[in-house]
Structures are given as structure tokens and as C-alpha cells.
Coordinates of C-alpha atoms in Angstrom, one line a residue:
Chain A
A1 CA 91.6 104.8 62.8
Q2 CA 93.6 102.4 64.8
K3 CA 91.4 101.1 67.7
I4 CA 94.0 99.2 69.6
T5 CA 97.6 100.3 69.9
Q6 CA 100.4 98.4 71.1
T7 CA 103.5 100.6 71.1
Q8 CA 106.1 97.9 71.9
P9 CA 106.9 95.7 69.0
G10 CA 109.4 93.7 71.3
M11 CA 110.2 93.4 74.9
F12 CA 112.7 91.6 77.0
V13 CA 112.5 90.6 80.7
Q14 CA 114.7 88.6 82.9
E15 CA 113.2 85.3 84.2
K16 CA 111.4 85.7 87.5
E17 CA 111.0 89.4 87.0
A18 CA 107.7 91.2 86.2
V19 CA 106.9 92.9 82.9
T20 CA 104.2 95.3 81.7
L21 CA 102.9 95.2 78.1
D22 CA 101.2 98.3 77.1
C23 CA 97.9 98.7 75.3
T24 CA 95.7 101.6 74.7
Y25 CA 92.4 101.7 72.9
D26 CA 89.9 104.1 71.3
T27 CA 86.2 103.7 71.5
S28 CA 83.1 105.8 72.0
D29 CA 81.1 103.0 73.4
Q30 CA 80.3 102.9 77.2
S31 CA 80.3 99.1 77.2
Y32 CA 83.1 97.3 75.9
G33 CA 85.4 94.5 76.7
L34 CA 89.2 94.2 76.7
F35 CA 91.0 90.9 76.2
W36 CA 94.7 89.8 76.1
Y37 CA 95.8 86.8 74.1
K38 CA 99.1 84.9 74.0
Q39 CA 100.4 83.4 70.8
P40 CA 103.3 81.0 71.1
S41 CA 105.5 79.9 68.3
S42 CA 103.0 77.0 67.7
G43 CA 100.6 79.6 66.4
E44 CA 97.5 79.1 68.5
M45 CA 96.0 82.2 70.2
I46 CA 95.4 81.6 73.9
F47 CA 93.0 83.6 75.8
L48 CA 94.6 85.0 79.0
I49 CA 92.5 87.6 80.7
Y50 CA 89.4 89.8 80.4
Q51 CA 88.4 93.2 81.6
G52 CA 84.8 94.6 81.2
S53 CA 84.4 98.3 80.9
Y54 CA 82.2 98.5 84.0
D55 CA 84.5 96.3 86.2
E56 CA 85.7 98.4 89.0
Q57 CA 88.6 96.1 89.9
N58 CA 91.4 95.1 87.8
A59 CA 91.3 91.6 86.5
T60 CA 93.6 88.9 87.6
E61 CA 94.2 85.5 86.6
G62 CA 97.2 83.7 88.2
R63 CA 100.3 85.6 87.3
Y64 CA 98.4 87.7 84.7
S65 CA 96.8 91.0 85.9
L66 CA 95.3 93.8 83.9
N67 CA 96.1 97.4 84.8
F68 CA 92.8 99.0 83.7
Q69 CA 92.8 102.9 83.5
K70 CA 89.5 103.8 82.0
A71 CA 90.2 107.6 81.9
R72 CA 93.4 107.0 80.0
K73 CA 91.9 104.2 77.8
S74 CA 94.8 102.0 78.6
A75 CA 94.7 98.1 79.5
N76 CA 98.3 97.1 80.3
L77 CA 98.9 93.5 81.0
V78 CA 101.3 92.7 83.9
I79 CA 103.0 89.3 83.9
S80 CA 104.6 88.6 87.3
A81 CA 107.4 86.2 88.0
S82 CA 108.2 85.6 84.1
Q83 CA 108.9 82.1 83.0
L84 CA 110.7 81.0 80.0
G85 CA 107.5 79.7 78.6
D86 CA 106.0 83.3 78.6
S87 CA 108.1 84.0 75.5
A88 CA 105.5 84.6 72.8
M89 CA 103.4 87.2 71.0
Y90 CA 100.9 89.1 73.0
F91 CA 97.8 90.6 71.6
C92 CA 95.5 93.2 73.1
A93 CA 91.9 93.1 71.8
M94 CA 88.8 95.0 72.3
R95 CA 85.1 94.0 71.6
E96 CA 82.6 96.8 71.0
G97 CA 79.0 96.6 70.0
V98 CA 75.9 94.5 71.2
N99 CA 76.9 91.3 69.5
N100 CA 79.8 89.1 70.3
N101 CA 81.3 89.3 66.8
D102 CA 83.3 92.7 66.6
M103 CA 86.7 92.2 68.0
R104 CA 89.6 94.5 67.2
F105 CA 93.4 93.5 67.7
G106 CA 96.5 95.3 68.3
A107 CA 99.6 94.7 66.3
G108 CA 101.2 92.6 69.1
T109 CA 104.2 92.7 71.4
R110 CA 106.9 90.0 71.2
L111 CA 108.1 89.1 74.7
T112 CA 111.3 87.3 75.1
V113 CA 112.1 85.9 78.6
K114 CA 116.0 85.7 79.2
P115 CA 117.3 83.0 81.5
Chain B
D1 CA 87.8 71.0 76.2
V2 CA 86.9 73.5 73.4
K3 CA 88.1 72.8 69.9
V4 CA 88.7 74.7 66.8
T5 CA 90.5 72.8 64.0
Q6 CA 91.8 73.9 60.7
S7 CA 92.4 71.6 57.7
S8 CA 96.1 72.4 57.3
R9 CA 98.8 73.9 59.2
Y10 CA 101.0 74.6 56.2
L11 CA 100.0 75.2 52.6
V12 CA 101.8 76.1 49.5
K13 CA 99.8 77.0 46.4
R14 CA 100.6 78.7 43.1
T15 CA 99.3 82.0 41.8
G16 CA 95.9 81.6 40.2
E17 CA 95.0 78.4 42.1
K18 CA 91.7 78.2 44.0
V19 CA 92.4 77.6 47.6
F20 CA 90.1 76.3 50.3
L21 CA 90.8 76.6 54.1
E22 CA 88.5 74.8 56.2
C23 CA 87.7 75.4 59.8
V24 CA 85.6 73.1 62.2
Q25 CA 84.5 74.0 65.6
D26 CA 82.8 71.5 68.2
M27 CA 81.3 74.0 70.6
D28 CA 78.1 74.6 68.8
H29 CA 79.0 78.3 68.5
E30 CA 76.8 80.7 66.3
N31 CA 79.7 82.9 65.3
M32 CA 82.7 82.0 63.2
F33 CA 85.4 84.3 62.0
W34 CA 88.2 84.3 59.4
Y35 CA 91.4 86.4 60.3
R36 CA 94.7 87.0 58.4
Q37 CA 97.7 87.9 60.6
D38 CA 100.6 89.7 59.2
P39 CA 103.8 91.0 61.1
G40 CA 103.2 94.5 62.4
L41 CA 99.5 94.4 61.7
G42 CA 98.0 92.0 64.2
L43 CA 94.9 90.2 63.2
R44 CA 92.5 91.6 60.6
L45 CA 89.1 90.3 60.1
I46 CA 88.2 89.0 56.6
Y47 CA 84.8 87.6 57.1
F48 CA 82.6 86.3 59.9
S49 CA 79.4 84.3 60.0
Y50 CA 76.7 84.5 62.7
D51 CA 74.6 81.8 61.6
V52 CA 74.4 79.0 58.9
K53 CA 74.4 80.4 55.4
M54 CA 75.0 84.1 56.8
K55 CA 78.1 86.1 56.3
E56 CA 79.2 89.4 56.9
K57 CA 82.4 91.2 55.3
G58 CA 85.0 92.1 57.8
D59 CA 87.8 94.8 57.2
I60 CA 89.6 93.1 54.2
P61 CA 87.2 90.9 52.2
E62 CA 88.6 91.7 48.9
G63 CA 90.0 88.5 47.2
Y64 CA 88.2 86.2 49.5
S65 CA 84.8 84.4 49.9
V66 CA 83.3 82.3 52.4
S67 CA 80.9 79.5 52.8
R68 CA 79.0 78.2 56.0
E69 CA 76.7 75.3 55.0
K70 CA 76.7 73.8 58.5
K71 CA 76.9 75.3 61.9
E72 CA 80.3 73.8 62.8
R73 CA 82.1 74.4 59.5
F74 CA 83.3 77.7 57.9
S75 CA 85.4 77.8 54.8
L76 CA 87.5 80.5 53.5
I77 CA 87.9 80.5 49.7
L78 CA 90.7 82.3 47.8
E79 CA 89.1 82.2 44.1
S80 CA 92.6 83.1 42.4
A81 CA 95.4 83.1 44.8
S82 CA 97.8 85.9 44.6
T83 CA 101.3 86.4 46.3
N84 CA 100.0 89.2 48.5
Q85 CA 97.7 86.6 50.1
T86 CA 100.6 84.8 51.5
S87 CA 99.9 84.8 55.3
M88 CA 98.9 83.2 58.4
Y89 CA 95.2 82.5 58.5
L90 CA 93.4 82.1 61.8
C91 CA 89.8 80.8 62.3
A92 CA 87.9 81.4 65.5
S93 CA 84.3 80.8 66.9
S94 CA 82.3 82.3 69.6
S95 CA 78.9 82.1 71.1
R96 CA 76.5 84.8 70.0
R97 CA 75.7 86.2 73.4
R98 CA 77.8 89.0 74.6
E99 CA 78.5 88.2 78.2
G100 CA 81.5 88.9 80.2
T101 CA 84.6 86.6 79.5
D102 CA 82.8 85.0 76.6
T103 CA 85.8 85.1 74.2
Q104 CA 86.7 83.9 70.7
Y105 CA 88.4 80.6 70.5
F106 CA 91.0 80.2 68.0
G107 CA 92.4 77.4 65.9
P108 CA 95.9 76.6 65.3
G109 CA 96.2 78.7 62.2
T110 CA 97.2 77.9 58.5
R111 CA 100.3 79.3 57.1
L112 CA 99.7 79.8 53.4
T113 CA 102.5 80.6 50.9
V114 CA 101.5 81.6 47.4
L115 CA 104.3 81.2 45.0

């Protein structure tokens, strides 16, 4: 069964506007972590933001924030004030288990920022 | 600055050839991972290693093997390359502890084409 679902294969946003990238997840664990990565055309995966399942506040990192709705099992990424350099693939991922070696990724969303 | 390097950015091989993809990390991480990335499927785990000479199968190990003789190096081996192994291969590493934002760090990827 799919553990991480990203329903938007592609998204467009106007420069300087905000955009939300959707991510839903499926787990029976009480303790888990949620991650977002950015993959520019160069190919390297860049870690953006993390949300722990017990964190009460939504994570923020600069222009990135994570809209965590635990009951809905969603962890949407919000990018504010989009820049042309934000154009990339974005992957949502979830880590389960007691060891730091079990990560599941979504299919990704390609974001294009228009000038 | 954390660093994961992969031996090649682009590789072209012929069907039936034996292929070695090398990954080196300089962060003294216990865990290392090999993923393949295909459009619409996200990242899928092939193998991971949690210590020297230790390995575990991921979701799609068929057609692949791995080797970890030193802590910093993790090799992916395609014993007899086939065209359906044409893909982007990403290596990652992480520390063993499962704490907060401790994430996986990725290399730049190797785009393998099997003719």
C-alpha cells in the first residue's frame, strides 16, 4: 500500500506568490517523522524541513512551512514568496520505525515558478 | 559541509554488462542507502546497509547486489545490466540514531542508461 501520496504531479505558481504542495501519509506508528526534499534539475536531493509526529507546532524554515494536520494525516508544504529558483521536484517522505533507516518517499510534485 | 559523492553522474552500459556504482560519504555515518528514481514512482529503496559488511534488502532488490567493505563506501552492483534498469540512482547516508531532524543526505545521483 502506498505510504506517501502526493496527488499533484505538477504545479505552477507566479513568482512572489505562495504555493501549497500536498502530501498525505499512512502509518499505524505513533512516532514518525515527515520530511520534505527539493530536487533541482542538477539531481541532488536537498533537505528542506522536518516535522515530528509529536511536535505540536508546525515546522518552519525560512520561506518553507509545513502544515501538519495529524488527524487528517497530511503534511503539506507551503512555500511563501516563490522565487524562480524554487522550480524543482519536491518530495514528501516519512520515516517510521525505531531505526533511522526506513524512509518512504512520495512520487513527487514538479513545481514551476513563472516570472 | 556534509558530503556524499557518487562515482559517475552519467553512465551508459550495454545489456549484460556488469555495472558498479560507487558511493562515498565523509560524515562517518553508519547507514547507507541505494535508491532508484523513476518518473511517477518517486524513490524506491533497493538496498541499505547499517554497518560494515551488513546489508538489508529494500523494496526492489531483484537484479542488484551491494557491497560495504568500509564504513564510508557503499557499492551497488548490477550483475547483468538490463534495459529496465535504466534509471537515476541515488545514494544516501544517515547516522544510526533516530533523533529529530536527523535526515538522510543524498549524493548527486547517477543517471544510468542500459542499451
